[in-house]
Amino acid sequence: MLIAFGAIFALVMMLLALAFRPAGTGPTWAAGEKLWIIGLGLVFPALILLCLLAYGLWIGERLVPRSGAEVMRIEAEARKWSWRFSYDHDARRSTENVLHIPAGRPVDIAITTADVIHSFWVPRLAGKLDAIPGHVNVLRIEADAPGTYAGVSAEFSGRGYDNHRFSVIAHEAEDWQRFLEGEQ
Amino acid sequence: MNALARHRRLTAIWSSEPGWKGWLSTVNHSDVGRMFIVTAAFYFLVGGLLAMLIRAQLATPHSAFAGPEIYSQIFTMHGTIMMFLFAIPMIEGLAIYLLPKMLGARDLAYPRLTAYGYWCYFFGGAMLLISLVFGIAPDGGWFMYPPLTGRIHSPGINTDFWLIGITFVEISAICAAVEFTVSILKYRAPGMTLGKMPVFAWYMLVVSLMILTGFPPLILGSILLELERAFGMPFFQVELGGDSLLWQHLFWLFGHPEVYIIFLPAAGMVSTILPVMASTTLLGYRWVVAAAVALAILSFGLWVHHMFTTGIPHMGLAFFSAASTLVAVPTAIQVFAWIGTMWKGTPRLRLPMLHILGFFVTFVIGGLTGVMVAVVPFDWQVHDTAFATAHLHYVLFGGFVFPVLAGIYYWLPLVTGNRRFFRLGEVAFALIFTGFHVTFLAMHWVGLMGQRRRISTYAPEDGWTVINLISSIGGFVLAFGLAVVLIEVVLNLVVRHPAPRNPWNSGTLEWAIPRPSAAYNFASLPRVSSREPLWDEPGLPARLARGEGYLGEAASGRRETLMVDSATGEPEQLVIYPANTRLPIALAAVTGLFFVSLLVKVYLITPIAIAAVAALGWRWAWQLGSKQDLGDRLIGHGVAVPTIAEVSRPPGWWGSMFLLVANATLFGSLLFGYAFLWTIAPGWPPPAFIAPSLPTLLAAAGGAVLAVAGLAIAGRSNQNGGTPVPGLWMAVAGALGLVAVFSMMLWAAPPATGHAYNATILVLGAYGLVHAALTSLMLIFLLARHRAGYMSQRRRGELAIVTVWSVYLFGVTGLVVPAVYLPGLVT
Amino acid sequence: MKDLLRIVVSPVVWLASFSAVYALHGLVCQLDPGAPGLPGVSGSRITLIVAFVLAVLVQTGLLVLLSSSRFGADPGFTRSVSLMSGWVGLVATVWTLFPTLVTSPCGW
């Protein structure tokens, strides 16, 4: 995307620069509505944008969470200025500011909030999704490798916004089993 | 009468009072336009100062420059001031100053309204400025998302300053939009058809219609949020049937068109200035006009793309992603039409052209990053990071500030009569251009690295230190460049160094007025036959000064101009304007009193303020008109037209129509909010619906019919030479009946604090009540006017105006009553 | 005024139908996302596609009207601009509502 846009930008700048060529040296067809408006203004961007749109929709469609037996569901509730994660296998099990997930498996995070709007964002795992009062938004994430990932809230929420952070720990299979059994 | 005698006579008629007192009473568009521009420039300085504070704060990690509380106020006010107190008023000021001159008219449609708009802006802006000085400024981010801005999480007065102050300022935008629409459609030089209008007028027509339909959703949102904060009506509280997402929809229904409301006037300036700089005409005028119209309307279908992360289903996202990419096409048409224009002509690198080149570079980058964020998966990553902030600065600074700087340098000789003496502008451009790109390219980068917007500080481990420092240094270079521009403009005002009359060899009419510009613009009005009248006839200014156009006689001793047919541009009516008056500032002051009473919650004053507004409004309307039939008046070249008092569609009729467009949008937004809460908010249905009584329904139907039928009878009877009085009384009875119906509705409504449904019913009823009361007042005004002799078979215009309002009342009743009672009937 | 209406009507109708389809999409998914339809196509998608086709037909009709001598503008500037905006309405309708055909209706 960046390369294509760089090329478009370079083209526009080149056309701009060439407009300052000495008078009367350009071909006569270069001053018509057909070339500039229909060709460059209408057809050229329309083609590029259609491709881009199709690409975006296709990627987006792949990101649509599909239900499956493998998918684990974790509830995330934001408040000023912390996160509480509850695990659906055990209603009493919850953690503060640390989200535990199994590595290599899709996980659905059901996001909501106890007070104002926040946003759940783990840059290395997925895009952001807002926590909105009264609504539950579901985000599918998957960590390919075990490890710790940084997460932040990405919606301004007042005084404590700077440090409204959490972390995600992705466990290997055995580790994860131990977590489920309550050893962590 | 020779040209000098005519100049003296017209100046005596048109000039404002001497000295600073003249500012308080002037209604002349050139004066008010300049006042707008200077005030907006002042707010640009304030907003820029806040930007410098932001960059100072972020220049180093763990900065102790300002704590989060103060920092929140700084960034909120930076955005708010730049959007609402700089960009929009700057557009208004430039258009107020330029439009009549470009269109070949002597003033805008409603001179007193121009001044009223200015004073609303002045007082409303002052409110926000005071909050900033005292450290109680709004601090919820410039888009004010509840529940953060609700009273639980923001108990202070800060948010109220925003909601009330901005609504007050927006009155001026609505006034200006009504005024521009009517002026562009009706107040033009004879012969100027739609296809011969200067392209800037087309852009401003489009922008004005956008303001009329784009601002009302935000005004409604502000009213609802303020009602929630002040009286506990839970529109945005999810526990009580509200939904905070409603605010986001209302805000972005305004907020996205707002971007184009700011960009399109600037594009209009580019379309005006660029062909002159290339000594040619605009390539593809028709295409550019069509692209501007398309862009304007398409931009209303994009609002959800600011909400891509709020959990909207994928197909919904796809709709708005598609619309967001599509909107780039008309933008591309304009960009390539401009480049093609340069190829067609021979561009010269004068100072305005430099800024236009700056615009091209910056805006194209901003447009490309805009297309990137239209792609949903990408947006999910960069939303609410510094990348988004950098993108919007590229669009707004590139798409607005650079063209405005080009415009300032282009039109400066017209305003001051001087040309530049010291060549500071080129240096300033270099500083601005470099400073801007250093600042915001760095910001794109740090955004991609994950820096969120609106954080007050960061840690050295984040690895953003160097980039932020570079960005801050760039920011200060930019500020320095803008300061140089300011110095040069002030020098240009002070140092006398006369410019030739048409220094750029432009073709449009604003360069045909006397220099320095005279209060009356044109000694006589031209007839035009192309888009570049000055190229057709270079001697036109002298000919107009000799009084050889229309209205060259200044016979009546009053301020006069012509209204034309909107399509053909043929003269239709003779306009007689009101002269200098302090009524606008007085009305703005009592309007301000109303808003201040809400702000400080002294509700005892509120009814007094409303009564004062009504009394001054009465006086406002009373000043117009005449007690005798004047008949058709000669306007020159053997043409005779009636005066505005003696036509069926006077200026007030046109203004009412477009004001009602805005009003209907507000009402439509309210109905949208009702439907939205009903279907989306979790807490619905409410515990109980209110049930209607048959007498209420009958009274509502009867009242609405009577109000319209009475006026129709009055109009018919007046037309046939009879008396309109019985019909008017009938209409009064109908309208007062509706006042009773809506009062009953409010009386019987369940407590508004209980559920968003109850609160919505209350607002619907209040909306109906306001309109019923307003129409009653107008009808009583008509009776008083008739009694005082202002009405006759010929002088029928005021009947037509009130008819429009009573038909609107009929429509409102027909929608409010079912919206309130139907759910109770069905369930 | 009529000329102005001719210039804006098609894009305004696009805006109305675009918002209406978006609202319909919200309603359909709220009420019954899995409503029975034809084999392989869910009921909610059929509803949305019908709305899409209707919107395209309306735009086509408008374009025909704008180019007719009875309802169109007099030849000249207004006529060509109104025809251009007629095309804008039609293209915008197809462009912005074609996701009804390809994306999954009620998933996230």
mmCIF file of N, CA and C in Angstrom, chain A residues 2 5 9 13 15-16 18-21 23 30-31 33 36-37 40-42 45 49 52-53 57 59-61 63-64 80 115-117 121 123 126-130 132-135 137 153-157 159 161-162, chain B residues 69 72 75 139 145-148 153 238 243 245 248 283-284 286-287 309-311 314 318 322 325 328-329 332-333 336 339-340 342-343 346-347 360-361 365 368 371-372 377 380-381 383-385 452-453 455-457 682:
data_model
loop_
_atom_site.group_PDB
_atom_site.id
_atom_site.type_symbol
_atom_site.label_atom_id
_atom_site.label_comp_id
_atom_site.label_asym_id
_atom_site.label_seq_id
_atom_site.Cartn_x
_atom_site.Cartn_y
_atom_site.Cartn_z
ATOM 1 N N LEU A 2 1.930 1.194 0.840
ATOM 2 C CA LEU A 2 2.785 2.370 0.965
ATOM 3 C C LEU A 2 3.486 2.680 -0.361
ATOM 4 N N PHE A 5 1.049 4.137 -2.895
ATOM 5 C CA PHE A 5 0.696 5.515 -2.584
ATOM 6 C C PHE A 5 1.880 6.445 -2.823
ATOM 7 N N PHE A 9 1.750 9.660 -5.298
ATOM 8 C CA PHE A 9 2.215 10.959 -4.842
ATOM 9 C C PHE A 9 3.288 11.495 -5.796
ATOM 10 N N MET A 13 3.157 14.938 -8.088
ATOM 11 C CA MET A 13 4.182 15.967 -7.950
ATOM 12 C C MET A 13 4.890 16.217 -9.282
ATOM 13 N N LEU A 15 3.573 15.813 -12.291
ATOM 14 C CA LEU A 15 2.669 16.576 -13.153
ATOM 15 C C LEU A 15 2.672 18.050 -12.755
ATOM 16 N N LEU A 16 2.727 18.296 -11.434
ATOM 17 C CA LEU A 16 2.769 19.674 -10.942
ATOM 18 C C LEU A 16 4.029 20.370 -11.438
ATOM 19 N N LEU A 18 5.922 19.617 -13.954
ATOM 20 C CA LEU A 18 5.960 19.793 -15.411
ATOM 21 C C LEU A 18 5.074 20.937 -15.877
ATOM 22 N N ALA A 19 4.098 21.326 -15.030
ATOM 23 C CA ALA A 19 3.240 22.441 -15.415
ATOM 24 C C ALA A 19 4.050 23.722 -15.559
ATOM 25 N N PHE A 20 5.223 23.761 -14.929
ATOM 26 C CA PHE A 20 6.047 24.967 -14.987
ATOM 27 C C PHE A 20 7.040 24.947 -16.143
ATOM 28 N N ARG A 21 6.853 23.995 -17.070
ATOM 29 C CA ARG A 21 7.756 23.959 -18.237
ATOM 30 C C ARG A 21 7.557 25.252 -19.031
ATOM 31 N N ALA A 23 6.515 27.981 -21.668
ATOM 32 C CA ALA A 23 5.203 28.071 -22.319
ATOM 33 C C ALA A 23 5.266 27.542 -23.745
ATOM 34 N N ALA A 30 -2.593 18.041 -24.221
ATOM 35 C CA ALA A 30 -2.355 18.049 -22.783
ATOM 36 C C ALA A 30 -3.193 19.089 -22.057
ATOM 37 N N ALA A 31 -4.016 19.851 -22.753
ATOM 38 C CA ALA A 31 -4.780 20.882 -22.074
ATOM 39 C C ALA A 31 -6.273 20.579 -22.063
ATOM 40 N N GLU A 33 -10.063 18.617 -21.232
ATOM 41 C CA GLU A 33 -10.819 18.056 -20.113
ATOM 42 C C GLU A 33 -10.723 16.540 -20.107
ATOM 43 N N TRP A 36 -7.405 15.220 -18.363
ATOM 44 C CA TRP A 36 -7.224 15.553 -16.960
ATOM 45 C C TRP A 36 -8.378 15.097 -16.108
ATOM 46 N N ILE A 37 -9.582 15.399 -16.577
ATOM 47 C CA ILE A 37 -10.706 15.173 -15.677
ATOM 48 C C ILE A 37 -11.227 13.752 -15.793
ATOM 49 N N LEU A 40 -7.503 11.215 -15.650
ATOM 50 C CA LEU A 40 -6.764 11.208 -14.394
ATOM 51 C C LEU A 40 -7.658 11.436 -13.185
ATOM 52 N N GLY A 41 -8.729 12.220 -13.375
ATOM 53 C CA GLY A 41 -9.564 12.547 -12.211
ATOM 54 C C GLY A 41 -10.574 11.464 -11.901
ATOM 55 N N LEU A 42 -11.076 10.789 -12.965
ATOM 56 C CA LEU A 42 -12.206 9.888 -12.747
ATOM 57 C C LEU A 42 -11.768 8.422 -12.810
ATOM 58 N N PRO A 45 -8.360 7.182 -10.328
ATOM 59 C CA PRO A 45 -8.592 6.876 -8.907
ATOM 60 C C PRO A 45 -9.653 5.799 -8.722
ATOM 61 N N LEU A 49 -9.093 2.695 -6.296
ATOM 62 C CA LEU A 49 -9.901 2.605 -5.087
ATOM 63 C C LEU A 49 -10.715 1.325 -5.062
ATOM 64 N N LEU A 52 -8.467 -1.367 -3.908
ATOM 65 C CA LEU A 52 -8.185 -1.198 -2.492
ATOM 66 C C LEU A 52 -9.373 -1.637 -1.645
ATOM 67 N N LEU A 53 -10.554 -1.233 -2.097
ATOM 68 C CA LEU A 53 -11.767 -1.562 -1.350
ATOM 69 C C LEU A 53 -11.963 -3.075 -1.299
ATOM 70 N N LEU A 57 -12.065 -5.308 2.060
ATOM 71 C CA LEU A 57 -13.233 -6.118 2.417
ATOM 72 C C LEU A 57 -12.832 -7.580 2.587
ATOM 73 N N ILE A 59 -9.842 -8.816 3.436
ATOM 74 C CA ILE A 59 -9.127 -8.978 4.701
ATOM 75 C C ILE A 59 -10.123 -8.919 5.863
ATOM 76 N N GLY A 60 -11.023 -7.936 5.789
ATOM 77 C CA GLY A 60 -12.006 -7.764 6.861
ATOM 78 C C GLY A 60 -12.854 -9.005 7.025
ATOM 79 N N GLU A 61 -13.249 -9.586 5.894
ATOM 80 C CA GLU A 61 -14.091 -10.779 5.936
ATOM 81 C C GLU A 61 -13.357 -11.937 6.629
ATOM 82 N N LEU A 63 -11.281 -11.592 8.935
ATOM 83 C CA LEU A 63 -11.163 -11.310 10.360
ATOM 84 C C LEU A 63 -12.476 -11.541 11.103
ATOM 85 N N VAL A 64 -13.569 -11.755 10.339
ATOM 86 C CA VAL A 64 -14.854 -11.966 10.998
ATOM 87 C C VAL A 64 -14.780 -13.233 11.834
ATOM 88 N N LYS A 80 -12.236 2.841 35.066
ATOM 89 C CA LYS A 80 -11.190 3.833 35.278
ATOM 90 C C LYS A 80 -10.317 3.358 36.409
ATOM 91 N N ASP A 115 -17.769 1.886 33.383
ATOM 92 C CA ASP A 115 -18.035 3.326 33.518
ATOM 93 C C ASP A 115 -18.016 4.040 32.155
ATOM 94 N N VAL A 116 -16.889 4.632 31.765
ATOM 95 C CA VAL A 116 -16.880 5.397 30.521
ATOM 96 C C VAL A 116 -16.362 4.530 29.378
ATOM 97 N N ILE A 117 -16.251 5.117 28.186
ATOM 98 C CA ILE A 117 -15.779 4.358 27.032
ATOM 99 C C ILE A 117 -14.265 4.150 27.127
ATOM 100 N N TRP A 121 -6.837 -2.667 23.208
ATOM 101 C CA TRP A 121 -5.880 -2.682 22.096
ATOM 102 C C TRP A 121 -4.601 -3.386 22.491
ATOM 103 N N PRO A 123 -1.578 -4.119 20.300
ATOM 104 C CA PRO A 123 -1.148 -3.849 18.923
ATOM 105 C C PRO A 123 -0.603 -5.071 18.198
ATOM 106 N N ALA A 126 -4.005 -7.696 17.554
ATOM 107 C CA ALA A 126 -5.182 -7.342 16.759
ATOM 108 C C ALA A 126 -5.374 -5.845 16.786
ATOM 109 N N GLY A 127 -6.319 -5.394 15.993
ATOM 110 C CA GLY A 127 -6.697 -3.976 16.030
ATOM 111 C C GLY A 127 -7.495 -3.692 17.285
ATOM 112 N N LYS A 128 -7.899 -2.420 17.436
ATOM 113 C CA LYS A 128 -8.573 -2.068 18.682
ATOM 114 C C LYS A 128 -10.081 -2.186 18.558
ATOM 115 N N LEU A 129 -10.719 -2.386 19.702
ATOM 116 C CA LEU A 129 -12.183 -2.445 19.733
ATOM 117 C C LEU A 129 -12.642 -1.771 21.019
ATOM 118 N N ASP A 130 -13.703 -0.973 20.895
ATOM 119 C CA ASP A 130 -14.113 -0.141 22.023
ATOM 120 C C ASP A 130 -14.925 -0.910 23.062
ATOM 121 N N ILE A 132 -17.928 -0.206 25.376
ATOM 122 C CA ILE A 132 -18.981 0.808 25.419
ATOM 123 C C ILE A 132 -20.029 0.403 26.448
ATOM 124 N N PRO A 133 -20.452 1.336 27.290
ATOM 125 C CA PRO A 133 -21.411 0.989 28.337
ATOM 126 C C PRO A 133 -22.662 0.325 27.758
ATOM 127 N N GLY A 134 -23.038 -0.791 28.321
ATOM 128 C CA GLY A 134 -24.270 -1.453 27.899
ATOM 129 C C GLY A 134 -24.130 -2.321 26.669
ATOM 130 N N HIS A 135 -22.976 -2.298 26.037
ATOM 131 C CA HIS A 135 -22.776 -3.117 24.849
ATOM 132 C C HIS A 135 -21.608 -4.071 25.086
ATOM 133 N N ASN A 137 -18.742 -6.005 22.881
ATOM 134 C CA ASN A 137 -18.115 -6.192 21.577
ATOM 135 C C ASN A 137 -17.144 -7.358 21.647
ATOM 136 N N SER A 153 -5.369 0.859 26.829
ATOM 137 C CA SER A 153 -6.671 1.386 26.454
ATOM 138 C C SER A 153 -6.416 2.540 25.517
ATOM 139 N N ALA A 154 -7.170 2.566 24.410
ATOM 140 C CA ALA A 154 -6.900 3.568 23.394
ATOM 141 C C ALA A 154 -8.068 4.524 23.216
ATOM 142 N N GLU A 155 -8.775 4.828 24.280
ATOM 143 C CA GLU A 155 -9.807 5.862 24.181
ATOM 144 C C GLU A 155 -9.655 6.748 25.395
ATOM 145 N N PHE A 156 -9.523 8.048 25.136
ATOM 146 C CA PHE A 156 -9.257 8.987 26.222
ATOM 147 C C PHE A 156 -10.320 8.858 27.315
ATOM 148 N N SER A 157 -9.858 8.732 28.571
ATOM 149 C CA SER A 157 -10.812 8.478 29.647
ATOM 150 C C SER A 157 -10.519 9.331 30.868
ATOM 151 N N ARG A 159 -8.192 11.490 33.712
ATOM 152 C CA ARG A 159 -6.929 11.663 34.422
ATOM 153 C C ARG A 159 -5.963 10.488 34.304
ATOM 154 N N TYR A 161 -5.628 8.163 32.108
ATOM 155 C CA TYR A 161 -5.562 7.552 30.779
ATOM 156 C C TYR A 161 -4.142 7.132 30.389
ATOM 157 N N ASP A 162 -3.148 7.960 30.764
ATOM 158 C CA ASP A 162 -1.765 7.677 30.362
ATOM 159 C C ASP A 162 -1.342 6.257 30.716
ATOM 160 N N GLU B 69 -4.549 16.994 34.244
ATOM 161 C CA GLU B 69 -5.775 17.807 34.272
ATOM 162 C C GLU B 69 -5.638 19.010 33.354
ATOM 163 N N SER B 72 -5.290 17.994 29.624
ATOM 164 C CA SER B 72 -6.565 17.660 28.974
ATOM 165 C C SER B 72 -7.269 18.928 28.503
ATOM 166 N N PHE B 75 -5.368 20.239 25.225
ATOM 167 C CA PHE B 75 -5.636 19.637 23.909
ATOM 168 C C PHE B 75 -7.102 19.740 23.513
ATOM 169 N N ASP B 139 -12.511 19.596 29.117
ATOM 170 C CA ASP B 139 -11.341 18.723 29.175
ATOM 171 C C ASP B 139 -11.655 17.305 28.740
ATOM 172 N N TYR B 145 -16.957 12.759 24.153
ATOM 173 C CA TYR B 145 -17.769 11.543 24.279
ATOM 174 C C TYR B 145 -18.349 11.371 25.679
ATOM 175 N N PRO B 146 -19.672 11.252 25.811
ATOM 176 C CA PRO B 146 -20.203 10.766 27.076
ATOM 177 C C PRO B 146 -19.965 9.256 27.140
ATOM 178 N N PRO B 147 -19.997 8.622 28.275
ATOM 179 C CA PRO B 147 -20.298 9.134 29.615
ATOM 180 C C PRO B 147 -19.154 9.927 30.262
ATOM 181 N N LEU B 148 -17.972 9.986 29.617
ATOM 182 C CA LEU B 148 -16.882 10.726 30.245
ATOM 183 C C LEU B 148 -17.294 12.176 30.492
ATOM 184 N N HIS B 153 -18.929 11.650 35.644
ATOM 185 C CA HIS B 153 -17.488 11.614 35.431
ATOM 186 C C HIS B 153 -16.887 12.995 35.191
ATOM 187 N N VAL B 238 -26.748 4.492 29.985
ATOM 188 C CA VAL B 238 -27.259 3.202 29.538
ATOM 189 C C VAL B 238 -28.181 2.571 30.578
ATOM 190 N N ASP B 243 -28.032 5.804 25.518
ATOM 191 C CA ASP B 243 -26.929 5.091 24.913
ATOM 192 C C ASP B 243 -25.864 6.091 24.510
ATOM 193 N N LEU B 245 -23.617 5.737 22.479
ATOM 194 C CA LEU B 245 -23.344 5.702 21.042
ATOM 195 C C LEU B 245 -24.172 6.732 20.287
ATOM 196 N N GLN B 248 -22.158 9.648 19.675
ATOM 197 C CA GLN B 248 -21.164 9.479 18.612
ATOM 198 C C GLN B 248 -21.799 9.632 17.240
ATOM 199 N N LEU B 283 -10.012 24.881 -15.814
ATOM 200 C CA LEU B 283 -10.329 23.764 -16.698
ATOM 201 C C LEU B 283 -11.526 22.995 -16.137
ATOM 202 N N GLY B 284 -12.544 22.787 -16.991
ATOM 203 C CA GLY B 284 -13.665 21.943 -16.578
ATOM 204 C C GLY B 284 -14.510 22.518 -15.457
ATOM 205 N N ARG B 286 -17.662 23.033 -15.235
ATOM 206 C CA ARG B 286 -18.850 22.210 -14.948
ATOM 207 C C ARG B 286 -18.480 21.008 -14.100
ATOM 208 N N TRP B 287 -17.361 20.388 -14.431
ATOM 209 C CA TRP B 287 -16.932 19.197 -13.690
ATOM 210 C C TRP B 287 -16.595 19.550 -12.249
ATOM 211 N N THR B 309 -14.265 1.437 15.320
ATOM 212 C CA THR B 309 -13.854 0.562 16.411
ATOM 213 C C THR B 309 -14.944 0.398 17.464
ATOM 214 N N THR B 310 -16.173 0.808 17.146
ATOM 215 C CA THR B 310 -17.201 0.715 18.186
ATOM 216 C C THR B 310 -17.980 -0.586 18.120
ATOM 217 N N GLY B 311 -17.532 -1.510 17.291
ATOM 218 C CA GLY B 311 -18.201 -2.811 17.265
ATOM 219 C C GLY B 311 -19.409 -2.849 16.344
ATOM 220 N N HIS B 314 -19.856 -6.307 10.348
ATOM 221 C CA HIS B 314 -18.928 -6.173 9.236
ATOM 222 C C HIS B 314 -19.555 -5.546 8.006
ATOM 223 N N ALA B 318 -18.469 -2.262 5.966
ATOM 224 C CA ALA B 318 -18.185 -2.320 4.530
ATOM 225 C C ALA B 318 -18.872 -1.174 3.793
ATOM 226 N N ALA B 322 -16.713 1.576 1.846
ATOM 227 C CA ALA B 322 -16.918 1.825 0.414
ATOM 228 C C ALA B 322 -17.177 3.308 0.169
ATOM 229 N N THR B 325 -14.039 5.385 0.444
ATOM 230 C CA THR B 325 -13.117 5.361 -0.688
ATOM 231 C C THR B 325 -13.715 6.148 -1.852
ATOM 232 N N ALA B 328 -13.100 9.871 -2.457
ATOM 233 C CA ALA B 328 -11.825 10.337 -2.993
ATOM 234 C C ALA B 328 -11.925 10.678 -4.478
ATOM 235 N N VAL B 329 -12.923 10.130 -5.173
ATOM 236 C CA VAL B 329 -13.000 10.367 -6.618
ATOM 237 C C VAL B 329 -13.304 11.840 -6.948
ATOM 238 N N ALA B 332 -10.305 13.818 -6.360
ATOM 239 C CA ALA B 332 -9.294 13.652 -7.407
ATOM 240 C C ALA B 332 -9.654 14.480 -8.633
ATOM 241 N N ILE B 333 -10.956 14.526 -8.958
ATOM 242 C CA ILE B 333 -11.370 15.329 -10.122
ATOM 243 C C ILE B 333 -10.934 16.774 -9.952
ATOM 244 N N PHE B 336 -7.039 17.136 -10.222
ATOM 245 C CA PHE B 336 -6.512 17.070 -11.586
ATOM 246 C C PHE B 336 -7.044 18.198 -12.453
ATOM 247 N N ILE B 339 -4.494 20.841 -11.706
ATOM 248 C CA ILE B 339 -3.201 20.627 -12.371
ATOM 249 C C ILE B 339 -3.354 20.846 -13.879
ATOM 250 N N GLY B 340 -4.470 20.366 -14.434
ATOM 251 C CA GLY B 340 -4.738 20.586 -15.858
ATOM 252 C C GLY B 340 -4.815 22.072 -16.186
ATOM 253 N N MET B 342 -3.179 24.367 -14.751
ATOM 254 C CA MET B 342 -1.808 24.874 -14.804
ATOM 255 C C MET B 342 -1.136 24.507 -16.118
ATOM 256 N N TRP B 343 -1.430 23.296 -16.618
ATOM 257 C CA TRP B 343 -0.863 22.886 -17.904
ATOM 258 C C TRP B 343 -1.423 23.743 -19.034
ATOM 259 N N THR B 346 0.006 29.431 -18.206
ATOM 260 C CA THR B 346 1.430 29.567 -17.908
ATOM 261 C C THR B 346 1.561 30.014 -16.457
ATOM 262 N N PRO B 347 1.748 29.053 -15.548
ATOM 263 C CA PRO B 347 1.789 29.406 -14.129
ATOM 264 C C PRO B 347 2.987 30.256 -13.777
ATOM 265 N N PHE B 360 -0.981 21.663 -2.417
ATOM 266 C CA PHE B 360 -0.988 20.424 -3.204
ATOM 267 C C PHE B 360 -0.201 19.322 -2.500
ATOM 268 N N VAL B 361 1.029 19.641 -2.132
ATOM 269 C CA VAL B 361 1.890 18.620 -1.528
ATOM 270 C C VAL B 361 1.225 18.068 -0.267
ATOM 271 N N ILE B 365 -0.883 14.243 0.297
ATOM 272 C CA ILE B 365 -0.450 13.264 1.305
ATOM 273 C C ILE B 365 -1.586 12.981 2.280
ATOM 274 N N LEU B 368 -4.104 10.748 0.720
ATOM 275 C CA LEU B 368 -3.669 9.352 0.596
ATOM 276 C C LEU B 368 -3.720 8.639 1.950
ATOM 277 N N VAL B 371 -7.255 7.752 2.580
ATOM 278 C CA VAL B 371 -7.717 6.525 1.941
ATOM 279 C C VAL B 371 -7.229 5.312 2.735
ATOM 280 N N MET B 372 -6.006 5.418 3.286
ATOM 281 C CA MET B 372 -5.498 4.301 4.101
ATOM 282 C C MET B 372 -6.420 4.031 5.294
ATOM 283 N N PRO B 377 -9.261 -2.697 8.362
ATOM 284 C CA PRO B 377 -8.251 -3.352 9.201
ATOM 285 C C PRO B 377 -7.106 -2.416 9.553
ATOM 286 N N TRP B 380 -8.223 -0.074 12.316
ATOM 287 C CA TRP B 380 -8.253 -0.681 13.650
ATOM 288 C C TRP B 380 -6.915 -0.544 14.354
ATOM 289 N N GLN B 381 -5.824 -0.477 13.564
ATOM 290 C CA GLN B 381 -4.524 -0.312 14.196
ATOM 291 C C GLN B 381 -4.207 1.140 14.527
ATOM 292 N N HIS B 383 -6.332 3.879 14.570
ATOM 293 C CA HIS B 383 -7.372 4.691 15.188
ATOM 294 C C HIS B 383 -6.918 5.164 16.568
ATOM 295 N N ASP B 384 -7.171 6.460 16.857
ATOM 296 C CA ASP B 384 -6.817 7.026 18.153
ATOM 297 C C ASP B 384 -5.319 6.973 18.470
ATOM 298 N N THR B 385 -4.493 6.917 17.424
ATOM 299 C CA THR B 385 -3.058 7.091 17.654
ATOM 300 C C THR B 385 -2.655 8.436 17.058
ATOM 301 N N ARG B 452 -0.379 6.678 21.450
ATOM 302 C CA ARG B 452 -1.792 7.045 21.432
ATOM 303 C C ARG B 452 -1.935 8.558 21.404
ATOM 304 N N ARG B 453 -3.051 9.036 20.871
ATOM 305 C CA ARG B 453 -3.289 10.466 20.945
ATOM 306 C C ARG B 453 -3.740 10.783 22.362
ATOM 307 N N ILE B 455 -2.242 11.312 25.149
ATOM 308 C CA ILE B 455 -1.525 10.988 26.371
ATOM 309 C C ILE B 455 -0.709 12.215 26.766
ATOM 310 N N SER B 456 -0.573 12.420 28.077
ATOM 311 C CA SER B 456 0.129 13.625 28.511
ATOM 312 C C SER B 456 1.621 13.372 28.663
ATOM 313 N N THR B 457 1.998 12.119 28.718
ATOM 314 C CA THR B 457 3.422 11.854 28.850
ATOM 315 C C THR B 457 3.723 10.416 28.445
ATOM 316 N N PRO B 682 -29.825 -0.691 25.084
ATOM 317 C CA PRO B 682 -30.199 -1.928 25.777
ATOM 318 C C PRO B 682 -31.429 -1.790 26.669
#
